[in-house]
PDB file of C-alpha atoms in Angstrom:
ATOM      1  CA  MET A   1     107.797 133.898 121.442  1.00 39.00           C
ATOM      2  CA  ALA A   2     111.083 134.699 123.066  1.00 38.00           C
ATOM      3  CA  ASP A   3     114.243 136.561 122.127  1.00 35.00           C
ATOM      4  CA  ARG A   4     116.818 134.581 124.048  1.00 36.00           C
ATOM      5  CA  THR A   5     120.288 133.279 123.375  1.00 38.00           C
ATOM      6  CA  ALA A   6     119.948 129.880 121.750  1.00 45.00           C
ATOM      7  CA  GLN A   7     121.787 126.817 122.919  1.00 51.00           C
ATOM      8  CA  GLU A   8     123.977 125.069 120.390  1.00 48.00           C
ATOM      9  CA  GLY A   9     122.539 121.902 118.934  1.00 50.00           C
ATOM     10  CA  GLY A  10     124.301 118.611 118.266  1.00 49.00           C
ATOM     11  CA  GLY A  11     126.652 117.732 115.487  1.00 49.00           C
ATOM     12  CA  ASP A  12     123.832 118.097 112.969  1.00 54.00           C
ATOM     13  CA  GLY A  13     124.024 121.877 113.319  1.00 60.00           C
ATOM     14  CA  ILE A  14     120.355 122.263 114.286  1.00 71.00           C
ATOM     15  CA  ARG A  15     120.074 124.789 117.113  1.00 81.00           C
ATOM     16  CA  THR A  16     118.056 124.206 120.270  1.00 84.00           C
ATOM     17  CA  PHE A  17     116.139 127.057 121.866  1.00 84.00           C
ATOM     18  CA  PRO A  18     115.303 127.131 125.595  1.00 85.00           C
ATOM     19  CA  PHE A  19     112.012 127.717 127.371  1.00 86.00           C
ATOM     20  CA  PRO A  20     111.496 131.480 127.805  1.00 81.00           C
ATOM     21  CA  VAL A  21     111.039 131.571 131.582  1.00 80.00           C
ATOM     22  CA  ASP A  22     111.448 135.348 131.702  1.00 78.00           C
ATOM     23  CA  LEU A  23     108.420 135.827 129.447  1.00 75.00           C
ATOM     24  CA  SER A  24     106.044 133.579 131.382  1.00 81.00           C
ATOM     25  CA  VAL A  25     103.664 135.142 133.889  1.00 82.00           C
ATOM     26  CA  CYS A  26     105.370 135.256 137.300  1.00 83.00           C
ATOM     27  CA  GLY A  27     108.249 133.246 135.849  1.00 85.00           C
ATOM     28  CA  VAL A  28     106.422 129.922 136.194  1.00 88.00           C
ATOM     29  CA  GLY A  29     107.437 126.998 133.984  1.00 90.00           C
ATOM     30  CA  MET A  30     104.550 127.223 131.531  1.00 92.00           C
ATOM     31  CA  GLN A  31     102.709 129.574 129.217  1.00 91.00           C
ATOM     32  CA  ALA A  32      99.207 129.479 127.795  1.00 91.00           C
ATOM     33  CA  GLY A  33      97.776 131.945 125.312  1.00 89.00           C
ATOM     34  CA  PRO A  34      96.620 132.649 121.786  1.00 90.00           C
ATOM     35  CA  MET A  35      98.660 131.802 118.704  1.00 85.00           C
ATOM     36  CA  GLY A  36      99.242 134.642 116.312  1.00 69.00           C
ATOM     37  CA  ALA A  37     101.449 136.182 113.675  1.00 59.00           C
ATOM     38  CA  GLY A  38     104.955 137.359 114.428  1.00 55.00           C
ATOM     39  CA  HIS A  39     105.790 134.821 117.135  1.00 57.00           C
ATOM     40  CA  THR A  40     109.219 133.276 117.259  1.00 56.00           C
ATOM     41  CA  TRP A  41     111.263 131.318 119.766  1.00 56.00           C
ATOM     42  CA  HIS A  42     114.297 133.451 118.979  1.00 56.00           C
ATOM     43  CA  ALA A  43     115.001 136.535 116.887  1.00 56.00           C
ATOM     44  CA  GLU A  44     117.675 134.666 114.923  1.00 62.00           C
ATOM     45  CA  ALA A  45     115.446 131.671 114.174  1.00 58.00           C
ATOM     46  CA  PRO A  46     112.305 132.492 112.164  1.00 62.00           C
ATOM     47  CA  LEU A  47     109.627 129.916 112.590  1.00 73.00           C
ATOM     48  CA  HIS A  48     110.002 128.581 109.057  1.00 79.00           C
ATOM     49  CA  ARG A  49     113.585 127.456 109.746  1.00 80.00           C
ATOM     50  CA  VAL A  50     114.326 124.011 111.140  1.00 82.00           C
ATOM     51  CA  HIS A  51     115.120 124.144 114.867  1.00 84.00           C
ATOM     52  CA  ARG A  52     114.692 122.316 118.169  1.00 83.00           C
ATOM     53  CA  ILE A  53     113.157 123.423 121.448  1.00 85.00           C
ATOM     54  CA  ASP A  54     113.895 122.030 124.901  1.00 88.00           C
ATOM     55  CA  PHE A  55     110.285 122.243 126.111  1.00 91.00           C
ATOM     56  CA  HIS A  56     106.829 120.909 125.279  1.00 92.00           C
ATOM     57  CA  VAL A  57     104.468 122.700 122.886  1.00 92.00           C
ATOM     58  CA  VAL A  58     100.806 121.850 122.396  1.00 94.00           C
ATOM     59  CA  MET A  59      98.900 123.782 119.741  1.00 94.00           C
ATOM     60  CA  LEU A  60      95.110 123.590 119.503  1.00 96.00           C
ATOM     61  CA  PHE A  61      93.978 124.992 116.147  1.00 95.00           C
ATOM     62  CA  ASP A  62      90.885 127.084 115.524  1.00 94.00           C
ATOM     63  CA  HIS A  63      91.449 127.265 111.754  1.00 91.00           C
ATOM     64  CA  GLY A  64      93.225 125.280 109.078  1.00 85.00           C
ATOM     65  CA  PRO A  65      94.678 123.678 107.203  1.00 93.00           C
ATOM     66  CA  VAL A  66      98.129 124.368 108.656  1.00 92.00           C
ATOM     67  CA  ARG A  67     101.194 122.414 107.551  1.00 92.00           C
ATOM     68  CA  HIS A  68     103.884 121.799 110.135  1.00 92.00           C
ATOM     69  CA  MET A  69     107.068 119.688 109.949  1.00 89.00           C
ATOM     70  CA  ILE A  70     108.024 117.566 112.981  1.00 89.00           C
ATOM     71  CA  ASP A  71     111.060 115.279 112.830  1.00 86.00           C
ATOM     72  CA  PHE A  72     111.099 115.627 109.039  1.00 79.00           C
ATOM     73  CA  ALA A  73     107.522 114.402 108.599  1.00 83.00           C
ATOM     74  CA  GLU A  74     104.894 116.836 107.306  1.00 87.00           C
ATOM     75  CA  TYR A  75     101.633 117.074 109.228  1.00 91.00           C
ATOM     76  CA  GLU A  76      98.495 118.951 108.172  1.00 93.00           C
ATOM     77  CA  ALA A  77      96.287 120.183 110.983  1.00 94.00           C
ATOM     78  CA  THR A  78      92.860 121.731 110.664  1.00 94.00           C
ATOM     79  CA  ALA A  79      90.322 123.256 113.050  1.00 95.00           C
ATOM     80  CA  GLY A  80      89.962 121.139 116.184  1.00 95.00           C
ATOM     81  CA  ASP A  81      93.270 119.298 115.699  1.00 96.00           C
ATOM     82  CA  LEU A  82      96.194 119.411 118.114  1.00 96.00           C
ATOM     83  CA  LEU A  83      99.938 119.164 117.551  1.00 95.00           C
ATOM     84  CA  TRP A  84     102.108 117.998 120.445  1.00 93.00           C
ATOM     85  CA  ILE A  85     105.827 118.725 119.995  1.00 92.00           C
ATOM     86  CA  ARG A  86     108.141 117.228 122.586  1.00 90.00           C
ATOM     87  CA  PRO A  87     111.577 118.427 123.756  1.00 89.00           C
ATOM     88  CA  GLY A  88     114.363 117.726 121.294  1.00 85.00           C
ATOM     89  CA  GLN A  89     112.129 117.149 118.303  1.00 87.00           C
ATOM     90  CA  VAL A  90     113.160 118.986 115.154  1.00 85.00           C
ATOM     91  CA  HIS A  91     110.368 121.074 113.721  1.00 88.00           C
ATOM     92  CA  ARG A  92     109.535 123.933 111.395  1.00 86.00           C
ATOM     93  CA  PHE A  93     106.526 126.204 111.036  1.00 88.00           C
ATOM     94  CA  SER A  94     104.927 126.875 107.677  1.00 87.00           C
ATOM     95  CA  ASP A  95     105.808 130.278 106.222  1.00 83.00           C
ATOM     96  CA  THR A  96     102.622 130.361 104.127  1.00 86.00           C
ATOM     97  CA  ASP A  97      99.915 129.184 106.561  1.00 87.00           C
ATOM     98  CA  GLU A  98      98.391 131.220 109.391  1.00 87.00           C
ATOM     99  CA  TYR A  99      98.364 129.768 112.905  1.00 90.00           C
ATOM    100  CA  HIS A 100      95.245 130.547 114.933  1.00 91.00           C
ATOM    101  CA  GLY A 101      94.189 128.931 118.184  1.00 93.00           C
ATOM    102  CA  THR A 102      95.720 128.357 121.609  1.00 93.00           C
ATOM    103  CA  VAL A 103      99.279 127.347 122.357  1.00 92.00           C
ATOM    104  CA  LEU A 104     100.536 125.763 125.580  1.00 93.00           C
ATOM    105  CA  THR A 105     104.242 125.568 126.367  1.00 92.00           C
ATOM    106  CA  MET A 106     105.717 123.763 129.356  1.00 92.00           C
ATOM    107  CA  GLN A 107     109.226 123.558 130.738  1.00 90.00           C
ATOM    108  CA  PRO A 108     110.599 120.105 131.607  1.00 85.00           C
ATOM    109  CA  GLY A 109     110.630 119.760 135.373  1.00 86.00           C
ATOM    110  CA  PHE A 110     107.535 121.875 135.953  1.00 91.00           C
ATOM    111  CA  LEU A 111     105.513 118.769 136.812  1.00 90.00           C
ATOM    112  CA  PRO A 112     106.494 116.078 139.347  1.00 88.00           C
ATOM    113  CA  ARG A 113     107.944 112.790 138.084  1.00 87.00           C
ATOM    114  CA  ALA A 114     104.796 110.751 138.817  1.00 85.00           C
ATOM    115  CA  THR A 115     102.716 113.105 136.700  1.00 86.00           C
ATOM    116  CA  VAL A 116     105.286 112.963 133.911  1.00 86.00           C
ATOM    117  CA  GLU A 117     104.912 109.174 133.844  1.00 84.00           C
ATOM    118  CA  ASP A 118     101.110 109.262 134.006  1.00 81.00           C
ATOM    119  CA  THR A 119     100.824 111.756 131.163  1.00 82.00           C
ATOM    120  CA  GLY A 120     103.397 110.144 128.875  1.00 80.00           C
ATOM    121  CA  LEU A 121     105.268 113.403 128.386  1.00 85.00           C
ATOM    122  CA  TYR A 122     108.219 111.628 126.817  1.00 85.00           C
ATOM    123  CA  ARG A 123     106.372 109.023 124.751  1.00 82.00           C
ATOM    124  CA  TYR A 124     108.083 109.856 121.488  1.00 82.00           C
ATOM    125  CA  ASP A 125     106.393 106.848 119.913  1.00 76.00           C
ATOM    126  CA  LEU A 126     102.992 108.548 120.135  1.00 81.00           C
ATOM    127  CA  PRO A 127     101.708 110.549 117.157  1.00 84.00           C
ATOM    128  CA  PRO A 128     102.219 114.337 117.309  1.00 91.00           C
ATOM    129  CA  LEU A 129      99.036 115.085 115.343  1.00 92.00           C
ATOM    130  CA  LEU A 130      95.871 114.394 117.333  1.00 92.00           C
ATOM    131  CA  ARG A 131      92.294 114.562 116.063  1.00 92.00           C
ATOM    132  CA  PRO A 132      89.789 114.410 118.938  1.00 93.00           C
ATOM    133  CA  ASP A 133      86.150 113.593 118.372  1.00 92.00           C
ATOM    134  CA  PRO A 134      83.611 116.338 119.249  1.00 94.00           C
ATOM    135  CA  ALA A 135      83.187 115.228 122.883  1.00 95.00           C
ATOM    136  CA  GLN A 136      86.933 114.916 123.433  1.00 93.00           C
ATOM    137  CA  LEU A 137      87.535 118.277 121.787  1.00 95.00           C
ATOM    138  CA  ALA A 138      84.944 120.002 123.977  1.00 96.00           C
ATOM    139  CA  ALA A 139      86.555 118.560 127.122  1.00 96.00           C
ATOM    140  CA  LEU A 140      90.054 119.526 125.961  1.00 96.00           C
ATOM    141  CA  ARG A 141      88.956 123.058 125.098  1.00 96.00           C
ATOM    142  CA  ALA A 142      87.312 123.456 128.513  1.00 96.00           C
ATOM    143  CA  ALA A 143      90.385 122.126 130.348  1.00 95.00           C
ATOM    144  CA  LEU A 144      92.720 124.350 128.337  1.00 96.00           C
ATOM    145  CA  ALA A 145      90.515 127.414 128.842  1.00 95.00           C
ATOM    146  CA  GLN A 146      90.486 126.762 132.594  1.00 96.00           C
ATOM    147  CA  LEU A 147      94.267 126.387 132.562  1.00 95.00           C
ATOM    148  CA  GLN A 148      94.633 129.671 130.665  1.00 95.00           C
ATOM    149  CA  ARG A 149      92.388 131.466 133.171  1.00 95.00           C
ATOM    150  CA  GLU A 150      94.433 130.124 136.081  1.00 95.00           C
ATOM    151  CA  TYR A 151      97.645 131.101 134.306  1.00 94.00           C
ATOM    152  CA  GLU A 152      96.485 134.684 133.829  1.00 93.00           C
ATOM    153  CA  ASP A 153      95.040 135.036 137.355  1.00 94.00           C
ATOM    154  CA  THR A 154      97.949 136.318 139.415  1.00 92.00           C
ATOM    155  CA  ALA A 155      95.925 138.412 141.878  1.00 93.00           C
ATOM    156  CA  THR A 156      93.878 135.971 143.935  1.00 95.00           C
ATOM    157  CA  LEU A 157      96.574 133.607 145.261  1.00 94.00           C
ATOM    158  CA  PRO A 158     100.121 133.808 146.571  1.00 95.00           C
ATOM    159  CA  LEU A 159     102.725 132.690 144.033  1.00 93.00           C
ATOM    160  CA  ALA A 160     103.280 129.281 145.650  1.00 94.00           C
ATOM    161  CA  LEU A 161      99.560 128.459 145.585  1.00 95.00           C
ATOM    162  CA  HIS A 162      99.187 129.948 142.110  1.00 94.00           C
ATOM    163  CA  THR A 163     101.930 127.611 140.883  1.00 94.00           C
ATOM    164  CA  ALA A 164     100.351 124.620 142.642  1.00 94.00           C
ATOM    165  CA  VAL A 165      96.953 125.336 141.038  1.00 95.00           C
ATOM    166  CA  LEU A 166      98.632 125.630 137.649  1.00 95.00           C
ATOM    167  CA  ARG A 167     100.284 122.243 138.104  1.00 94.00           C
ATOM    168  CA  HIS A 168      96.943 120.623 138.964  1.00 94.00           C
ATOM    169  CA  SER A 169      95.127 122.294 136.058  1.00 95.00           C
ATOM    170  CA  LEU A 170      97.946 121.402 133.682  1.00 94.00           C
ATOM    171  CA  THR A 171      97.900 117.796 134.870  1.00 93.00           C
ATOM    172  CA  ALA A 172      94.141 117.534 134.227  1.00 93.00           C
ATOM    173  CA  PHE A 173      94.604 118.815 130.675  1.00 95.00           C
ATOM    174  CA  LEU A 174      97.614 116.590 129.963  1.00 92.00           C
ATOM    175  CA  LEU A 175      95.873 113.472 131.262  1.00 92.00           C
ATOM    176  CA  ARG A 176      93.104 114.061 128.737  1.00 93.00           C
ATOM    177  CA  LEU A 177      95.660 114.761 126.024  1.00 92.00           C
ATOM    178  CA  ALA A 178      97.687 111.648 126.876  1.00 89.00           C
ATOM    179  CA  HIS A 179      94.577 109.474 126.724  1.00 89.00           C
ATOM    180  CA  LEU A 180      93.778 110.891 123.293  1.00 90.00           C
ATOM    181  CA  ALA A 181      97.362 110.311 122.104  1.00 87.00           C
ATOM    182  CA  ALA A 182      97.404 106.711 123.332  1.00 84.00           C
ATOM    183  CA  SER A 183      93.985 106.023 121.806  1.00 84.00           C
ATOM    184  CA  SER A 184      95.082 107.556 118.501  1.00 77.00           C
ATOM    185  CA  ALA A 185      98.206 105.415 118.466  1.00 68.00           C
ATOM    186  CA  GLU A 186      96.169 102.266 119.115  1.00 64.00           C
ATOM    187  CA  ALA A 187      93.695 103.190 116.390  1.00 62.00           C
ATOM    188  CA  ALA A 188      96.570 103.795 113.987  1.00 61.00           C
ATOM    189  CA  ARG A 189      98.091 100.438 114.926  1.00 66.00           C
ATOM    190  CA  LEU A 190      94.813  98.634 114.314  1.00 61.00           C
ATOM    191  CA  GLN A 191      94.411 100.439 110.994  1.00 62.00           C
ATOM    192  CA  ALA A 192      97.966  99.490 110.030  1.00 61.00           C
ATOM    193  CA  ASP A 193      97.297  95.885 111.035  1.00 68.00           C
ATOM    194  CA  SER A 194      94.143  95.838 108.920  1.00 85.00           C
ATOM    195  CA  THR A 195      95.924  97.450 105.975  1.00 87.00           C
ATOM    196  CA  PHE A 196      98.791  94.979 106.183  1.00 87.00           C
ATOM    197  CA  THR A 197      96.418  92.009 106.434  1.00 87.00           C
ATOM    198  CA  LEU A 198      94.610  93.074 103.274  1.00 90.00           C
ATOM    199  CA  PHE A 199      97.925  93.641 101.504  1.00 93.00           C
ATOM    200  CA  ARG A 200      99.302  90.277 102.647  1.00 91.00           C
ATOM    201  CA  ASP A 201      96.204  88.476 101.401  1.00 90.00           C
ATOM    202  CA  ALA A 202      96.313  90.333  98.086  1.00 94.00           C
ATOM    203  CA  VAL A 203      99.973  89.428  97.605  1.00 94.00           C
ATOM    204  CA  GLU A 204      99.239  85.796  98.392  1.00 92.00           C
ATOM    205  CA  GLN A 205      96.617  85.751  95.681  1.00 92.00           C
ATOM    206  CA  GLY A 206      98.471  87.795  93.094  1.00 94.00           C
ATOM    207  CA  PHE A 207     102.239  87.445  93.541  1.00 94.00           C
ATOM    208  CA  ALA A 208     102.557  85.098  90.533  1.00 94.00           C
ATOM    209  CA  THR A 209     101.502  87.866  88.165  1.00 94.00           C
ATOM    210  CA  ASN A 210     101.665  91.142  90.107  1.00 96.00           C
ATOM    211  CA  HIS A 211     104.940  92.465  91.558  1.00 96.00           C
ATOM    212  CA  SER A 212     103.932  96.151  91.602  1.00 96.00           C
ATOM    213  CA  VAL A 213     103.435  97.991  94.900  1.00 96.00           C
ATOM    214  CA  SER A 214     101.456 100.736  93.169  1.00 95.00           C
ATOM    215  CA  ALA A 215      99.127  98.164  91.598  1.00 95.00           C
ATOM    216  CA  TYR A 216      98.381  96.614  95.000  1.00 95.00           C
ATOM    217  CA  ALA A 217      97.833 100.066  96.526  1.00 94.00           C
ATOM    218  CA  ASP A 218      95.397 100.991  93.759  1.00 94.00           C
ATOM    219  CA  THR A 219      93.535  97.709  94.070  1.00 93.00           C
ATOM    220  CA  LEU A 220      93.180  98.070  97.849  1.00 92.00           C
ATOM    221  CA  GLY A 221      92.314 101.770  97.693  1.00 93.00           C
ATOM    222  CA  TYR A 222      95.315 102.985  99.700  1.00 90.00           C
ATOM    223  CA  SER A 223      97.996 105.489  98.882  1.00 92.00           C
ATOM    224  CA  ARG A 224     101.463 104.078  98.351  1.00 92.00           C
ATOM    225  CA  ARG A 225     102.626 105.953 101.474  1.00 90.00           C
ATOM    226  CA  THR A 226      99.900 104.365 103.627  1.00 90.00           C
ATOM    227  CA  LEU A 227     100.886 100.921 102.360  1.00 92.00           C
ATOM    228  CA  VAL A 228     104.564 101.554 103.090  1.00 92.00           C
ATOM    229  CA  ARG A 229     103.782 102.632 106.664  1.00 88.00           C
ATOM    230  CA  ALA A 230     101.513  99.649 107.333  1.00 88.00           C
ATOM    231  CA  VAL A 231     103.857  97.014 105.932  1.00 90.00           C
ATOM    232  CA  ARG A 232     106.900  98.507 107.633  1.00 88.00           C
ATOM    233  CA  ALA A 233     105.064  98.641 110.972  1.00 82.00           C
ATOM    234  CA  ALA A 234     103.985  95.007 110.673  1.00 81.00           C
ATOM    235  CA  THR A 235     107.128  93.454 109.195  1.00 84.00           C
ATOM    236  CA  GLY A 236     109.957  95.965 109.186  1.00 86.00           C
ATOM    237  CA  GLN A 237     110.087  95.566 105.396  1.00 90.00           C
ATOM    238  CA  THR A 238     109.006  97.683 102.480  1.00 94.00           C
ATOM    239  CA  PRO A 239     106.010  96.449 100.450  1.00 95.00           C
ATOM    240  CA  LYS A 240     108.354  95.703  97.549  1.00 96.00           C
ATOM    241  CA  GLY A 241     110.598  93.681  99.835  1.00 95.00           C
ATOM    242  CA  PHE A 242     107.584  91.740 101.130  1.00 94.00           C
ATOM    243  CA  ILE A 243     106.432  90.929  97.583  1.00 96.00           C
ATOM    244  CA  ASP A 244     109.914  89.883  96.490  1.00 96.00           C
ATOM    245  CA  ARG A 245     110.319  87.566  99.484  1.00 93.00           C
ATOM    246  CA  ARG A 246     107.048  85.837  98.634  1.00 93.00           C
ATOM    247  CA  VAL A 247     108.065  85.453  94.996  1.00 95.00           C
ATOM    248  CA  ILE A 248     111.463  84.024  95.981  1.00 94.00           C
ATOM    249  CA  LEU A 249     109.827  81.575  98.400  1.00 89.00           C
ATOM    250  CA  GLU A 250     107.603  80.243  95.639  1.00 92.00           C
ATOM    251  CA  ALA A 251     110.546  79.980  93.259  1.00 93.00           C
ATOM    252  CA  LYS A 252     112.478  77.968  95.837  1.00 93.00           C
ATOM    253  CA  ARG A 253     109.514  75.665  96.367  1.00 86.00           C
ATOM    254  CA  LEU A 254     109.163  74.987  92.660  1.00 91.00           C
ATOM    255  CA  LEU A 255     112.897  74.503  92.184  1.00 91.00           C
ATOM    256  CA  ALA A 256     113.143  72.135  95.133  1.00 84.00           C
ATOM    257  CA  HIS A 257     109.991  70.078  94.726  1.00 84.00           C
ATOM    258  CA  THR A 258     109.309  69.922  90.980  1.00 87.00           C
ATOM    259  CA  ASP A 259     111.210  69.069  87.846  1.00 89.00           C
ATOM    260  CA  MET A 260     109.887  72.076  85.960  1.00 92.00           C
ATOM    261  CA  PRO A 261     112.475  73.643  83.644  1.00 95.00           C
ATOM    262  CA  ILE A 262     113.982  76.903  84.919  1.00 95.00           C
ATOM    263  CA  GLY A 263     112.126  78.897  82.284  1.00 96.00           C
ATOM    264  CA  ARG A 264     108.759  77.466  83.367  1.00 95.00           C
ATOM    265  CA  VAL A 265     109.529  78.150  87.031  1.00 95.00           C
ATOM    266  CA  GLY A 266     110.197  81.773  86.141  1.00 95.00           C
ATOM    267  CA  ALA A 267     107.034  82.023  84.078  1.00 96.00           C
ATOM    268  CA  ALA A 268     104.994  80.557  86.940  1.00 95.00           C
ATOM    269  CA  ILE A 269     105.979  83.445  89.205  1.00 95.00           C
ATOM    270  CA  GLY A 270     105.697  86.294  86.740  1.00 96.00           C
ATOM    271  CA  PHE A 271     108.987  86.199  84.789  1.00 96.00           C
ATOM    272  CA  PRO A 272     108.287  85.117  81.195  1.00 95.00           C
ATOM    273  CA  ASP A 273     111.941  85.806  80.354  1.00 95.00           C
ATOM    274  CA  ALA A 274     114.180  83.133  81.908  1.00 94.00           C
ATOM    275  CA  ALA A 275     117.184  85.457  81.965  1.00 96.00           C
ATOM    276  CA  ASN A 276     115.290  88.048  83.985  1.00 96.00           C
ATOM    277  CA  PHE A 277     114.135  85.362  86.416  1.00 96.00           C
ATOM    278  CA  SER A 278     117.712  84.086  86.895  1.00 96.00           C
ATOM    279  CA  LYS A 279     118.958  87.627  87.500  1.00 96.00           C
ATOM    280  CA  PHE A 280     116.182  88.306  90.019  1.00 96.00           C
ATOM    281  CA  PHE A 281     116.747  85.021  91.840  1.00 96.00           C
ATOM    282  CA  GLN A 282     120.499  85.518  92.075  1.00 96.00           C
ATOM    283  CA  LEU A 283     120.072  89.093  93.300  1.00 96.00           C
ATOM    284  CA  HIS A 284     117.946  87.922  96.220  1.00 95.00           C
ATOM    285  CA  THR A 285     119.634  84.621  97.087  1.00 94.00           C
ATOM    286  CA  GLY A 286     123.205  84.900  95.895  1.00 95.00           C
ATOM    287  CA  GLN A 287     122.708  81.752  93.789  1.00 94.00           C
ATOM    288  CA  THR A 288     121.446  80.955  90.324  1.00 96.00           C
ATOM    289  CA  PRO A 289     118.260  78.888  90.078  1.00 95.00           C
ATOM    290  CA  VAL A 290     120.309  76.032  88.600  1.00 95.00           C
ATOM    291  CA  GLY A 291     122.818  76.207  91.445  1.00 94.00           C
ATOM    292  CA  PHE A 292     120.084  76.301  94.082  1.00 91.00           C
ATOM    293  CA  ARG A 293     118.355  73.249  92.628  1.00 90.00           C
ATOM    294  CA  ALA A 294     121.626  71.328  92.286  1.00 89.00           C
ATOM    295  CA  GLU A 295     122.532  72.020  95.898  1.00 84.00           C
ATOM    296  CA  LEU A 296     119.324  70.340  97.093  1.00 73.00           C
ATOM    297  CA  ARG A 297     119.691  67.185  94.989  1.00 62.00           C
TER     298      ARG A 297
END
C-alpha cells in the first residue's frame, strides 16, 4: 500500500512499517478502500513476509477462504469475516490466497483518547478474527461504506470539518467492531469453559485407565488443539499435565491411606508395570512411591 522507508524493528529482526500518511486522501490519519492484488506496505517487504505495522488494519472479506498469520497463529477468514490487526502485531499475508473486500487502516493518534478507550483499540487480548452474524455484518458493512464515502468526499467540506466527520464516522464503525470483538471473546471464553468442564469430568471418570489426551479429545468430539486451548485457558496447564496431576493425586491418596502394595497402587491408576509406575511417580514428585509412603508413616 505504501512505498516508504521502513523503521527498524526490535532485536528479533522483524521490521516495522509506518502508516503511509502521504498516500491517504488529504493526508488524514486513515484510509478506506478496496483490497486487491499487488498491495504492499513497502516495496522491500512483500506481503507474504513476516513484518510489523505501527497502525491498525481492519479487513472485511467478500470472498474466502483466506489464510493470514497474526502473531504466529494462523487464521482462516471467509466471506463476511473480519480481521483486526493492531499496531506492533507480527503478521504475514498468504502468497496463495486472493484478498477481496474492504480494508480500513488507521494511524494511532487519529482518534481522541476517550474514543480509544471506548473502542478497545489496544485490547490485544481480544481475538483478531471476527465472525459477525448476518445482522451485525449488515450494520458493519453499512457503517464501513458510509465511512468510505466520507473518506472519498473531499469537495463538500473544508479539511478541518472533513477530518472531524471522518473521526465521527470511524468511531461509529469501531464501536460496532469493538462490541463484536468483546462478544466474540466472551463467547470463546464460555466455549472454553464448557470444553474444559467436559474434559475435567471425563478425566475424573477415566484417569485410572486413560492417560491419553488424543483419546479424550476423540471421545469428547474436539480437536486436540481445541482441548489444549480450553485447558490452558482454564488452568494454565496442558491437558497432559492436568491428567498427570490427577493420576499423581490418586496415587498419593492410595499410598497414604491404604496398605495396598506398590504394584497394586500402580495398577489401580493405569500402570500395570510397577517399574513404570515408580518411574512416573518419581518424575512428578521427586520421590519414589516407597519413599513417599514411608515419609507419611
